[in-house]
Amino acid sequence: MSHVLFAPPVVPAPIYAVGPVRGEVTLLRKLVARILRDLPRRPRAGGLLDATGAPAGRRQPVADLVLLGNLIAGGSSGLDVFDCMAEIAAEPAVRLTLLLGPQELHLRRFLAGECDGERWLSEGGISFLVAAGIEPRLDAAPDRLRNAVSALLGPRRALLEGMPPSVTIGNVLLSHGGGVADRPLDAQDVEALVFSPSSGRQPRTDGIWTVHAGALRGEPLPNAGVIGLCSGAHYSQRLVALRIDADGGLGLLEVRDEPAPQETLAHR
């Protein structure tokens, strides 16, 4: 396939797309705080206000915040990540969208009784359950584990059930898997949008940018058309967001969970 040079993204407001969180709630909170500091200021009569752009009660989102799935399993605090979503959703400066990753789709199918849960357990569910104090055993009674997980999630399950496989904003398609490059957006299926291809993600040929959860490969190129955002948060202790500006500019924001430097005593 010949190389396609892409025009800059065209979006109505800035987008912050966050790669797989993998249960690392501390990194997520740090990154969201970093994003909120980075938000553009909205001018109003009387000068520039803060990042929300309006007094309390009249605030409107100034940016879209999109999380690319695989939110809860892999790290040490998956359940806390779900709880953190409520905090983020209450922030008036951003419009939050949570997308399905393989972990969420496997879990949703397990809870619906469509499978026995082996795929979810093998792809991060074990660490999620161990951190929550549940023994991750299917044995001959998957219904028992299904009931335990459902009880553990409680009202958080509504969040899981409401996740779409993708969102398109302007000329940018965001999803965990990225979809099929040569298929129209309205003809994509859930599997292609959620699961990453084995041969790598190819750019589309229709000028639509693709932001997905494949491997992060340095600074995004202004005409590449496809960007991966997975930084391996659960082992690298690094979480990254892609910023797409309303004028088409691209940039990365990142946070790391680094131990505080040890204090040293000055010897006189």
Coordinates of C-alpha atoms in Angstrom, one line a residue, residues 9 51 63 73 81 88 105 109 111 126 131 142 179 208 210 217 222 229 256 258:
P9 CA -6.9 16.4 12.4
A51 CA -9.6 26.4 32.3
A63 CA -12.2 19.4 25.8
A73 CA -7.0 -5.2 35.1
V81 CA -10.1 3.0 38.7
I88 CA -13.6 12.6 36.4
L105 CA -15.6 -6.7 26.6
R109 CA -19.6 -11.2 28.1
L111 CA -21.2 -11.4 33.4
I126 CA -6.8 -12.5 37.9
A131 CA -6.4 -7.1 44.4
P142 CA -18.3 -20.3 36.8
G179 CA -11.0 -1.0 13.4
I208 CA -9.7 9.7 8.9
T210 CA -7.0 6.5 13.9
R217 CA 6.3 4.9 19.3
P222 CA 1.8 15.4 12.0
L229 CA -0.9 5.1 22.9
R256 CA 5.3 8.6 36.0
E258 CA 8.5 7.7 40.6

